Coordinates of N, CA and C in Angstrom, one line a residue:
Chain L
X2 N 185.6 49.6 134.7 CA 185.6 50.5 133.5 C 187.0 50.6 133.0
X3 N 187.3 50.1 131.7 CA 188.3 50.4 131.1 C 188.8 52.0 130.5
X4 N 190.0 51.6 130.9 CA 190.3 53.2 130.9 C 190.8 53.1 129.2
X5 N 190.7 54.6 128.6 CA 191.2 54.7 127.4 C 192.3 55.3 127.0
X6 N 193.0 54.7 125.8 CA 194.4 55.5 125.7 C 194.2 55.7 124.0
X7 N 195.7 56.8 124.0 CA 195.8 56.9 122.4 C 197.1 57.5 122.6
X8 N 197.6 57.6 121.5 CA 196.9 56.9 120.0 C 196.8 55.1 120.5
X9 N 196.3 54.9 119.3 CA 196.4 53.3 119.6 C 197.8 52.7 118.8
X10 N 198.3 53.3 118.1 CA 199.9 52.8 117.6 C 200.4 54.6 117.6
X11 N 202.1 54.0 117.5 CA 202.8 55.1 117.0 C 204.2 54.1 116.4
X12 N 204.7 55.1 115.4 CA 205.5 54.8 114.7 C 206.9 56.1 114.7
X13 N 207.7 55.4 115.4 CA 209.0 56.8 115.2 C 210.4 56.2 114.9
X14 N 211.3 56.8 114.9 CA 212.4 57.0 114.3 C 213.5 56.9 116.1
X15 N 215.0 56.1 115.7 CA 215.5 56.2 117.1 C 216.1 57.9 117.5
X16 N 215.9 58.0 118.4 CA 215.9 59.7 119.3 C 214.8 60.0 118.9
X17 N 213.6 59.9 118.5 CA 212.3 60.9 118.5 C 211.8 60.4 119.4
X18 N 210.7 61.7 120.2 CA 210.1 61.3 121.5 C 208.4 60.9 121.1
X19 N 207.7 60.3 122.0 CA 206.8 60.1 121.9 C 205.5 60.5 123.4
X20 N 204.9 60.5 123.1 CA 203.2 61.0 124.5 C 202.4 59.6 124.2
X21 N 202.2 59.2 125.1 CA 201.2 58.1 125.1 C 199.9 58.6 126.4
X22 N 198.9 58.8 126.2 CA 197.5 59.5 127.3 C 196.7 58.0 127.4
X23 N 196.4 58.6 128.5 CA 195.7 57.4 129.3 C 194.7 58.4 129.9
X24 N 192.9 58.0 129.5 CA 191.9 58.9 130.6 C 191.3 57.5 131.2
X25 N 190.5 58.4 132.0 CA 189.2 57.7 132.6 C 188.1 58.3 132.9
X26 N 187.1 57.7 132.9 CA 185.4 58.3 132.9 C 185.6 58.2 134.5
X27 N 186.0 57.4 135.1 CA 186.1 57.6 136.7 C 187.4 58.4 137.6
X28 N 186.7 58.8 138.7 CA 188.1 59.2 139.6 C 189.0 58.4 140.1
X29 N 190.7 58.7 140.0 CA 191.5 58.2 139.8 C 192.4 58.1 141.0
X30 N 193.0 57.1 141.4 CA 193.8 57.5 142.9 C 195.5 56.5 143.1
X31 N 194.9 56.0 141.4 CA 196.6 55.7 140.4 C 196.6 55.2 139.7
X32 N 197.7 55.2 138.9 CA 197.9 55.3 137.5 C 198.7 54.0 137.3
X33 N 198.7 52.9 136.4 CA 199.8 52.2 136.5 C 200.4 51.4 135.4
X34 N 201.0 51.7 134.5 CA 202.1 51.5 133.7 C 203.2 50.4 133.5
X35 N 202.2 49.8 132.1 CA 203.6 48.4 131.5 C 203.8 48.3 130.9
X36 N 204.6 48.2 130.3 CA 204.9 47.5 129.1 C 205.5 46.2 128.9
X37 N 204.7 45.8 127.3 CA 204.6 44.5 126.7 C 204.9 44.3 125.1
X38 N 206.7 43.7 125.7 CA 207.3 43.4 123.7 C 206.4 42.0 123.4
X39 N 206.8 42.2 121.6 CA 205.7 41.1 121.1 C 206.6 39.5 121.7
X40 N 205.3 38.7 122.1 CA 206.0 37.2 122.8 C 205.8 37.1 124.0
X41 N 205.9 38.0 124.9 CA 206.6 38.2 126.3 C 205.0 38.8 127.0
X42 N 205.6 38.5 128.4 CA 204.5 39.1 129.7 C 204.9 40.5 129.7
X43 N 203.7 41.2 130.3 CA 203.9 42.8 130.7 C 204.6 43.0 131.6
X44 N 205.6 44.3 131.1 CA 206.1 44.1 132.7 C 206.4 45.4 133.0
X45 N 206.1 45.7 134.7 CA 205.7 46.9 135.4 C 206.5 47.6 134.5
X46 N 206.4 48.9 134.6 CA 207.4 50.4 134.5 C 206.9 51.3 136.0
X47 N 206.0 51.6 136.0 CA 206.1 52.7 137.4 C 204.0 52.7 137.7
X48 N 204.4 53.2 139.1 CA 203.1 53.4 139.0 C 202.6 55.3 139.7
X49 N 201.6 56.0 139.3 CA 201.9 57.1 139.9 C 200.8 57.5 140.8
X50 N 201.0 58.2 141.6 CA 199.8 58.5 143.0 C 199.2 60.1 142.6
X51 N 198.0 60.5 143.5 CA 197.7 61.7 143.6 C 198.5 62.6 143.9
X52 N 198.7 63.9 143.5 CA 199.2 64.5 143.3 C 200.3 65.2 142.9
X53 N 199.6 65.1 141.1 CA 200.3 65.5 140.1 C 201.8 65.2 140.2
X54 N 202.0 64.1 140.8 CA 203.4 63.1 141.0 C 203.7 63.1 138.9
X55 N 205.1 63.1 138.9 CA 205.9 62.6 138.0 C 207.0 61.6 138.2
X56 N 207.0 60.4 137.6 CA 208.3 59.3 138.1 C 208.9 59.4 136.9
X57 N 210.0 58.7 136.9 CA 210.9 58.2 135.7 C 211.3 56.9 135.8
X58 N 211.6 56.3 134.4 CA 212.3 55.3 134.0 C 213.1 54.8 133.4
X59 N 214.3 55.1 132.9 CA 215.3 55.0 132.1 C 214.9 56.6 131.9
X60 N 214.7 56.9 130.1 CA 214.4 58.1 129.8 C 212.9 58.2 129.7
X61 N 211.9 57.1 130.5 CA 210.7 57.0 130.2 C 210.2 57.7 131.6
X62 N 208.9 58.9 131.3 CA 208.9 59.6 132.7 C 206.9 59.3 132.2
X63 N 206.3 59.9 133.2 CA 205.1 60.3 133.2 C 204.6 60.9 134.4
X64 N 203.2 61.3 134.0 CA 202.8 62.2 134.5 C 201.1 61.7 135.1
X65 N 200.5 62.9 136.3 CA 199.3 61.9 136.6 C 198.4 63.4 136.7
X66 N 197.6 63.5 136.4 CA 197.1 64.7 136.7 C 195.2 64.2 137.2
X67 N 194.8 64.2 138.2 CA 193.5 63.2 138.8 C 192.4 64.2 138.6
X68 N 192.6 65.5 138.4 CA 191.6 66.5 138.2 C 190.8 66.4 137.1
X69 N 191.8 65.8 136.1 CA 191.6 65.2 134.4 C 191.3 63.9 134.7
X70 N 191.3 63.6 135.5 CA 191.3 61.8 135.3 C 192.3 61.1 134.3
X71 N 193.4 61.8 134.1 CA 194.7 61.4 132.8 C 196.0 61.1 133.4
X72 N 196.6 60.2 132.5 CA 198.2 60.4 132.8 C 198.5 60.2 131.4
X73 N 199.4 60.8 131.4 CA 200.5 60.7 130.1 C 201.9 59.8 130.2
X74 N 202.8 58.9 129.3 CA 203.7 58.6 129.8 C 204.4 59.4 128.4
X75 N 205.6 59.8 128.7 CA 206.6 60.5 127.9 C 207.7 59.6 127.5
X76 N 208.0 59.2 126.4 CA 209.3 58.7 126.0 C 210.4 59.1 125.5
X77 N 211.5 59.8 126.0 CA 212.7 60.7 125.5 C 213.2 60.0 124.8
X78 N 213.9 60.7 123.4 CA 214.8 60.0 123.1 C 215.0 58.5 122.5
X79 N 214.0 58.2 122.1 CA 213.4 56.8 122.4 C 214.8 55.4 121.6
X80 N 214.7 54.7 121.9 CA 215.4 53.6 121.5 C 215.0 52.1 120.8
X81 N 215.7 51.6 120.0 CA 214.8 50.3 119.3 C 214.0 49.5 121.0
X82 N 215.0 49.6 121.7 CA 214.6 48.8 122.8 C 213.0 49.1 123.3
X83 N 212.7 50.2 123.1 CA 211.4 50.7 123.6 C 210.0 50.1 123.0
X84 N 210.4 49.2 122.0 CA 209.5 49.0 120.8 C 208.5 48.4 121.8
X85 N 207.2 47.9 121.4 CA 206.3 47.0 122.3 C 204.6 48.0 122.8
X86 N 204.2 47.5 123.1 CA 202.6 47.5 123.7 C 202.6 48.2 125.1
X87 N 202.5 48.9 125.3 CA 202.5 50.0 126.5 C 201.3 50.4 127.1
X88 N 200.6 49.9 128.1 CA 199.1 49.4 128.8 C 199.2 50.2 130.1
X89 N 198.4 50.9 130.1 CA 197.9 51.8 131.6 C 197.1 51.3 132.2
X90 N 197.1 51.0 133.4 CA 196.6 50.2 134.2 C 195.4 51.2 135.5
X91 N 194.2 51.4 135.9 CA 193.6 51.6 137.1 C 192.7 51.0 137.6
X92 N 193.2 51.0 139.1 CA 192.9 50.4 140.0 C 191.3 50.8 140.4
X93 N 190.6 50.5 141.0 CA 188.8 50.6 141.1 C 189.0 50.5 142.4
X94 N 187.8 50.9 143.1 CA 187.6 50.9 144.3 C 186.4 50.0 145.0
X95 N 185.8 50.8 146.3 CA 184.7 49.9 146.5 C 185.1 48.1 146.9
X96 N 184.1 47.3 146.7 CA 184.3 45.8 147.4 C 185.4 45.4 146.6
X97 N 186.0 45.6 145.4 CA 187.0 45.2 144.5 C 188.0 45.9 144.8
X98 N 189.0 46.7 145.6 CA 189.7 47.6 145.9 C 190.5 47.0 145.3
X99 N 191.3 47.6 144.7 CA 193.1 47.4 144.0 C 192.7 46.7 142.5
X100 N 191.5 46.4 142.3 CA 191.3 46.1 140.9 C 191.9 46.6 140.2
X101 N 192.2 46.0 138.9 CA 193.6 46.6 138.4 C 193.2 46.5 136.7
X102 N 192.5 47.2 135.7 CA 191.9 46.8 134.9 C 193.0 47.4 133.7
X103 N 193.3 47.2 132.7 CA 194.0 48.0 131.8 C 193.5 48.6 130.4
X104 N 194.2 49.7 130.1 CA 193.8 49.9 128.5 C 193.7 49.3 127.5
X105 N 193.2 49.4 126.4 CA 193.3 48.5 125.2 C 195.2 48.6 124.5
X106 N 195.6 49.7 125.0 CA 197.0 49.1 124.6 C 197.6 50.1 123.6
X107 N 198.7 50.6 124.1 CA 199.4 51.6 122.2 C 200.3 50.6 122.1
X108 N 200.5 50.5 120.7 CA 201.6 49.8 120.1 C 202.7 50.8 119.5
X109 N 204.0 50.9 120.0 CA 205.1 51.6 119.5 C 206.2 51.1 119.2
X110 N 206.3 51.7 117.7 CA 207.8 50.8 117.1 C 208.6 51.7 117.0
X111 N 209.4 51.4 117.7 CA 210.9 52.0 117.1 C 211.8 51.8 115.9
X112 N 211.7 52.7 115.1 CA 213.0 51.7 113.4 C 214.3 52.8 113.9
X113 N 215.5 52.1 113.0 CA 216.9 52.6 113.2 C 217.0 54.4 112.6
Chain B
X10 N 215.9 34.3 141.1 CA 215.2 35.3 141.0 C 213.3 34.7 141.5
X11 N 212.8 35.4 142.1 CA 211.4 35.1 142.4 C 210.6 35.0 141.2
X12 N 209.7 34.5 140.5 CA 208.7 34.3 139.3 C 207.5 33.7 139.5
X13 N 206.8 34.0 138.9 CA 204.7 33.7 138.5 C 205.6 32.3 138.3
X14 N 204.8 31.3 138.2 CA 205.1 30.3 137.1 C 203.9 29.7 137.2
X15 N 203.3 29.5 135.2 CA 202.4 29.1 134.7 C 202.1 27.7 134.2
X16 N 201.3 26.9 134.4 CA 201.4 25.6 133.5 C 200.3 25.7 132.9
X17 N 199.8 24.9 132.1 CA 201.1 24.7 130.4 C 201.2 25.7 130.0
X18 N 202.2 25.8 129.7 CA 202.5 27.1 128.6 C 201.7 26.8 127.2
X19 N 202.0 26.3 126.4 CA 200.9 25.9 125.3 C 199.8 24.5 125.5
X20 N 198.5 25.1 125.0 CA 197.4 24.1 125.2 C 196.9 23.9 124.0
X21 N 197.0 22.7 123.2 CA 196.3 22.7 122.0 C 194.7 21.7 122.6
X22 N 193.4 22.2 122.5 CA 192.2 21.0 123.0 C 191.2 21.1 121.8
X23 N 190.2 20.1 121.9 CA 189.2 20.2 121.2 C 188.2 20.8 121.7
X24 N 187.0 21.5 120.7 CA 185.7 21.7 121.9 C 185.5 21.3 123.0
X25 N 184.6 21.4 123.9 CA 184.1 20.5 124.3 C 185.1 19.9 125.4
X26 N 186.2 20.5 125.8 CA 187.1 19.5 126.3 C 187.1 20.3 127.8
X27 N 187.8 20.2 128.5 CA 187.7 20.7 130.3 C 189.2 21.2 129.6
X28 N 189.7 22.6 129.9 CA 191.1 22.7 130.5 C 191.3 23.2 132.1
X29 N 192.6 23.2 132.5 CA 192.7 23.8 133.4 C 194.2 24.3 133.4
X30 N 194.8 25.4 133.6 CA 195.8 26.4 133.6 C 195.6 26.7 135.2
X31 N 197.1 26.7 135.5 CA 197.5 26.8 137.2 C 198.8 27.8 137.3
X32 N 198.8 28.5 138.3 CA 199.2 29.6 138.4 C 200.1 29.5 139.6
X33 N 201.3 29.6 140.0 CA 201.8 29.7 141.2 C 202.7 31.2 141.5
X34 N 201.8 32.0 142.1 CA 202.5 33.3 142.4 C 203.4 33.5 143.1
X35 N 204.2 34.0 143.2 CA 205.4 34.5 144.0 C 205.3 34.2 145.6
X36 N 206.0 33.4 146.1 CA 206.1 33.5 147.6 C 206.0 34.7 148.4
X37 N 204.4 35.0 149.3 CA 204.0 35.9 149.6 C 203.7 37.1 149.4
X38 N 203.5 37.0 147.8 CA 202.0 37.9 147.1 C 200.6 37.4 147.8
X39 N 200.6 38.8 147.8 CA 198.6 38.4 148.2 C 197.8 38.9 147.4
X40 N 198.4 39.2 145.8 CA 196.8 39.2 145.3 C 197.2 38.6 144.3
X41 N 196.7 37.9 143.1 CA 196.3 37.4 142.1 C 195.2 37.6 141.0
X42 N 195.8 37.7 140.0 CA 194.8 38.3 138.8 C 194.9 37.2 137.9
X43 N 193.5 37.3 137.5 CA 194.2 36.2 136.1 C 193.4 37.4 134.8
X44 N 194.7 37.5 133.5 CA 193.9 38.1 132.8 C 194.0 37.2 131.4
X45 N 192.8 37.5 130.0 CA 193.3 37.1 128.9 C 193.3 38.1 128.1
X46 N 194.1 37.5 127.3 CA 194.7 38.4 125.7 C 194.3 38.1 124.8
X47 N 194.0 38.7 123.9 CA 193.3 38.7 122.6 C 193.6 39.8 121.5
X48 N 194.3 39.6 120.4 CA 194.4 40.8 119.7 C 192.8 41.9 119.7
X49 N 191.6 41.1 119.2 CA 191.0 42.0 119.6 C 190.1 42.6 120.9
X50 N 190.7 42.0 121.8 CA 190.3 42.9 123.3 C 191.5 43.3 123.9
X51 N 192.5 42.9 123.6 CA 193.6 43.3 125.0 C 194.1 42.8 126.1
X52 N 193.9 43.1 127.1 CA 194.3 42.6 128.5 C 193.0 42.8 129.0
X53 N 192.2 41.5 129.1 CA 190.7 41.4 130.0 C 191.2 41.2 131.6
X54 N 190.3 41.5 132.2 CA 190.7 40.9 133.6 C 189.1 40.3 133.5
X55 N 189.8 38.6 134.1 CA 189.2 37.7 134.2 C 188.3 37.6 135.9
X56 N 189.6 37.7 136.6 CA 189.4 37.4 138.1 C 190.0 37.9 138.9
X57 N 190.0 38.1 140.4 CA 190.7 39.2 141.0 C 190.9 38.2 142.6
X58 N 192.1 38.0 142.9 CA 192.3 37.3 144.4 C 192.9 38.3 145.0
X59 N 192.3 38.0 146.3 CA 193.1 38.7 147.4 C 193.2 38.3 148.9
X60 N 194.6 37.4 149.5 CA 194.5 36.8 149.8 C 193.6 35.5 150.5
X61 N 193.6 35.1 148.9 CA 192.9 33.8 148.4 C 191.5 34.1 148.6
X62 N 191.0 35.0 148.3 CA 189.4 35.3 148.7 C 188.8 36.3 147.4
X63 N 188.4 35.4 146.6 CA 188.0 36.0 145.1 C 187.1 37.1 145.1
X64 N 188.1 38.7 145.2 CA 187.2 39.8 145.2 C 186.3 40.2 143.9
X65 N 186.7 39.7 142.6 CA 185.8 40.4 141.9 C 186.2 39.0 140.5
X66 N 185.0 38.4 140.5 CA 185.3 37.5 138.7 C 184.1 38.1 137.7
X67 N 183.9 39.4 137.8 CA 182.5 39.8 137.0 C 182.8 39.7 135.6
X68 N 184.5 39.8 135.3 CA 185.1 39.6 133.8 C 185.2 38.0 133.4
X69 N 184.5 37.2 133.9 CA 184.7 36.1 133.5 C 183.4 35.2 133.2
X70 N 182.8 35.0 132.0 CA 181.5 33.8 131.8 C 182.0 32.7 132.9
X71 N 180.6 33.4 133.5 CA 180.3 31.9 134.6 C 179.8 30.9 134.2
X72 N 179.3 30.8 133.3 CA 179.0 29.1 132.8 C 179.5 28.5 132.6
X73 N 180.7 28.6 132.2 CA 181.9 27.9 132.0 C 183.4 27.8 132.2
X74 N 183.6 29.1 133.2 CA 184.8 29.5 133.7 C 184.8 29.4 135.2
X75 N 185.6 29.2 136.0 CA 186.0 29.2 137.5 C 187.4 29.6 137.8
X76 N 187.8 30.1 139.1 CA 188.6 30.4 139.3 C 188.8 30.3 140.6
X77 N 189.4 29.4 141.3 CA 190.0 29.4 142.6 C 191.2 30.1 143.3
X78 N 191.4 29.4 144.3 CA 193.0 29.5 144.9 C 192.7 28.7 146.0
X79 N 192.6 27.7 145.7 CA 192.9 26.3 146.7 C 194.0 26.4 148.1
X80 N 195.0 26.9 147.6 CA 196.1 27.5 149.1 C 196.7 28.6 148.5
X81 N 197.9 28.7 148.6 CA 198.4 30.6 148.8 C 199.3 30.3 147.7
X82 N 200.0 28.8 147.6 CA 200.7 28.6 146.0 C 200.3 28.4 145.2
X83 N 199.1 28.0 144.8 CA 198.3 28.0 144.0 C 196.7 28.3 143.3
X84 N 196.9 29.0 142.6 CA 195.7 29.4 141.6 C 195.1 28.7 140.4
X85 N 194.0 28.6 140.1 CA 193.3 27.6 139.1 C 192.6 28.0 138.3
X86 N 192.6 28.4 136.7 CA 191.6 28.4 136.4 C 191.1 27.8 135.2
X87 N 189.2 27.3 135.2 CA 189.1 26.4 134.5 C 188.3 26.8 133.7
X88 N 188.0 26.3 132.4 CA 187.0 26.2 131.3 C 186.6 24.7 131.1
X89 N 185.1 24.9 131.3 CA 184.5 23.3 131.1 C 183.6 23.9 130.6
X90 N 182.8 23.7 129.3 CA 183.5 23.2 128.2 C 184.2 24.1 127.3
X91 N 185.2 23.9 127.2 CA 186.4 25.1 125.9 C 185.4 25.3 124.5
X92 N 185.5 26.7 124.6 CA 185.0 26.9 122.8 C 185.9 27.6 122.1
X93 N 185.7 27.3 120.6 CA 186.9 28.2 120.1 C 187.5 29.8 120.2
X94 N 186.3 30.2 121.0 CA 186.7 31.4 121.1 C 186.8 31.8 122.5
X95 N 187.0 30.7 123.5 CA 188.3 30.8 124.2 C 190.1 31.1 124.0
X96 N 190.4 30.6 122.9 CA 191.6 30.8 122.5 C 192.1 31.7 122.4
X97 N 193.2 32.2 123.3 CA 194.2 33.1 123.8 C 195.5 33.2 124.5
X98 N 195.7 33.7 125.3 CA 196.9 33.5 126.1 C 196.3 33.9 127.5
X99 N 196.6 33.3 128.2 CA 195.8 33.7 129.9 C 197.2 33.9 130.8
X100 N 197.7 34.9 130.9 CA 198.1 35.5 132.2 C 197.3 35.4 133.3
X101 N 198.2 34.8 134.5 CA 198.2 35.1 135.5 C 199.4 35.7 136.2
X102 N 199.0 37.2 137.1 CA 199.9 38.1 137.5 C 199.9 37.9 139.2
X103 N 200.7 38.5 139.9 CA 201.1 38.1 141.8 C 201.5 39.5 141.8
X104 N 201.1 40.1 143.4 CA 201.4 41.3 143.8 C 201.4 41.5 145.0
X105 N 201.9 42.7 145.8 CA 201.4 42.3 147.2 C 200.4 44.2 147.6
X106 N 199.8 44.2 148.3 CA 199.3 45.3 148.1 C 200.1 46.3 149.0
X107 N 199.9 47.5 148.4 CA 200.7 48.5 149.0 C 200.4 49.0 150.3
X108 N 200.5 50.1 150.7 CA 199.9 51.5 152.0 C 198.6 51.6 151.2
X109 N 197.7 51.4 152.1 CA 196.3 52.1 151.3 C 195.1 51.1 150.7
X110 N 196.3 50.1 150.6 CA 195.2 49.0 149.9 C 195.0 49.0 148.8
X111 N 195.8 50.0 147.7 CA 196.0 49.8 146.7 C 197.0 48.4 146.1
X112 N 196.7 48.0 144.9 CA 197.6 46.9 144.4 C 198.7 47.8 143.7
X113 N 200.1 46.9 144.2 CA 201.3 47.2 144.0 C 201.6 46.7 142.6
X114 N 203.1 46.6 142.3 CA 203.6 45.9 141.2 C 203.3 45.0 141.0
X115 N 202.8 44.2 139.6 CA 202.3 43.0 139.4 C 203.2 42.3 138.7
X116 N 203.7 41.2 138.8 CA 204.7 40.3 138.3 C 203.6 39.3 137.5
X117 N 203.8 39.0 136.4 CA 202.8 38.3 135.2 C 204.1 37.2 135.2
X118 N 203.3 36.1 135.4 CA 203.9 34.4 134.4 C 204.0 35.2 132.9
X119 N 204.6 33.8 132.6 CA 205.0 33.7 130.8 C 203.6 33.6 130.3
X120 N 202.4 33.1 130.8 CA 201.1 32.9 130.1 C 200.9 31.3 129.3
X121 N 199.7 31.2 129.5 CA 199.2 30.2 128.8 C 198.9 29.7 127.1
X122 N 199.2 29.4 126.6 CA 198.8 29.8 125.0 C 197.3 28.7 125.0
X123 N 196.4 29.1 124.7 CA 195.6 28.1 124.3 C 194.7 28.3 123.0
X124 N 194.6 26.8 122.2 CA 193.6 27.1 121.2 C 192.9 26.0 121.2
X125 N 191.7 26.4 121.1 CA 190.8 25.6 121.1 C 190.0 24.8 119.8
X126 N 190.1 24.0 119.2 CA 189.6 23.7 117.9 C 188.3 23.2 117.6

């Protein structure tokens, strides 16, 4: 089951912050987070576990909350460098354990 | 630096034609995904290895798709016969699984480009 995110794009200005939400219709036991500039492969940012865990990344943090079946990733401050496709990833259980399925994807651009 | 590395990077075929795109994951990853891209779906997951023992290919038409792992450096996967709407980019990703049995960080190749005419 693909998990869903939104918005599906965002458009900001450099230093404005951004929310990117990620749910699921199923229970969740982690969250996992990449990002993807245009051209290029995905590549990790973090991944988060049960209990209401928060990690960081540069100034990129998020959040996991399993009660909601959501995570949010937060972008402070944001930078041109941040631009790109930002895909939440969960894992499934049962005979396919560590399945690893992703969102449809936000697209975020950063201008100067 | 350790890396996925994909062959071919660009595939141009006709209908009708057999491809095959190969995957060599990282020295001692043990799982293996293969996904495709498509502006309008995303990141599909195609197939799911784990050490070398294909846990889940429900994302992938079996009529005309397969996916192996022949040994532990290599991954395979094929379309016989290619249709045009095959054409995408096919990632394959390498990981090793965490505590728990969850899948860790996934390291993605550069991807496949393929179009099918």
């Amino acid at each position: 089951q693909q998990p869903v995110q939104s918005p599906q794009a965002v458009i900001l200005r450099e230093g404005e912050d951004a929310v990117i939400n990620c749910s699921s219709s199923k229970a969740l036991y982690s969250v996992h987070w990449y990002r993807q500039k245009h051209g290029e492969a995905p590549v990790f940012l973090m991944i988060l576990l049960k209990g209401g865990e928060q990690k960081g990344h540069e100034k990129i943090s998020a959040s996991f909350n399993e009660k909601k079946q959501q995570s949010s990733l937060y972008l402070t401050a944001s930078q041109l460098s941040y631009s790109g496709t930002y895909f939440c990833g969960t894992p499934t259980g049962g005979t396919s354990y560590g399945k690893l399925t992703f969102g449809q994807g936000t697209i975020l651009t950063v201008h100067p | 630096d350790a890396r996925v590395t994909q062959t071919p990077r660009h595939k141009v075929t006709e209908m009708g034609q057999e491809v095959t795109m190969r995957c060599q994951p990282i020295l001692g990853h043990n799982t293996v995904f293969w996904y495709r891209q498509t502006m309008m779906q995303g990141l599909e997951l195609l197939a799911y290895f784990r050490n070398r023992a294909p846990l889940d290919d429900s994302g992938m038409p079996k009529d005309r798709f397969s996916a192996e792992m022949p040994d532990a450096t290599l991954a395979t996967l094929k379309i016989q016969p290619s249709e045009p709407r095959d054409s995408a980019v096919y990632f394959c990703a390498s990981g090793v699984v965490r505590g728990g049995g969850d899948t860790g960080e996934l390291f993605f190749g550069e991807g496949s480009r393929l179009t099918v005419l």
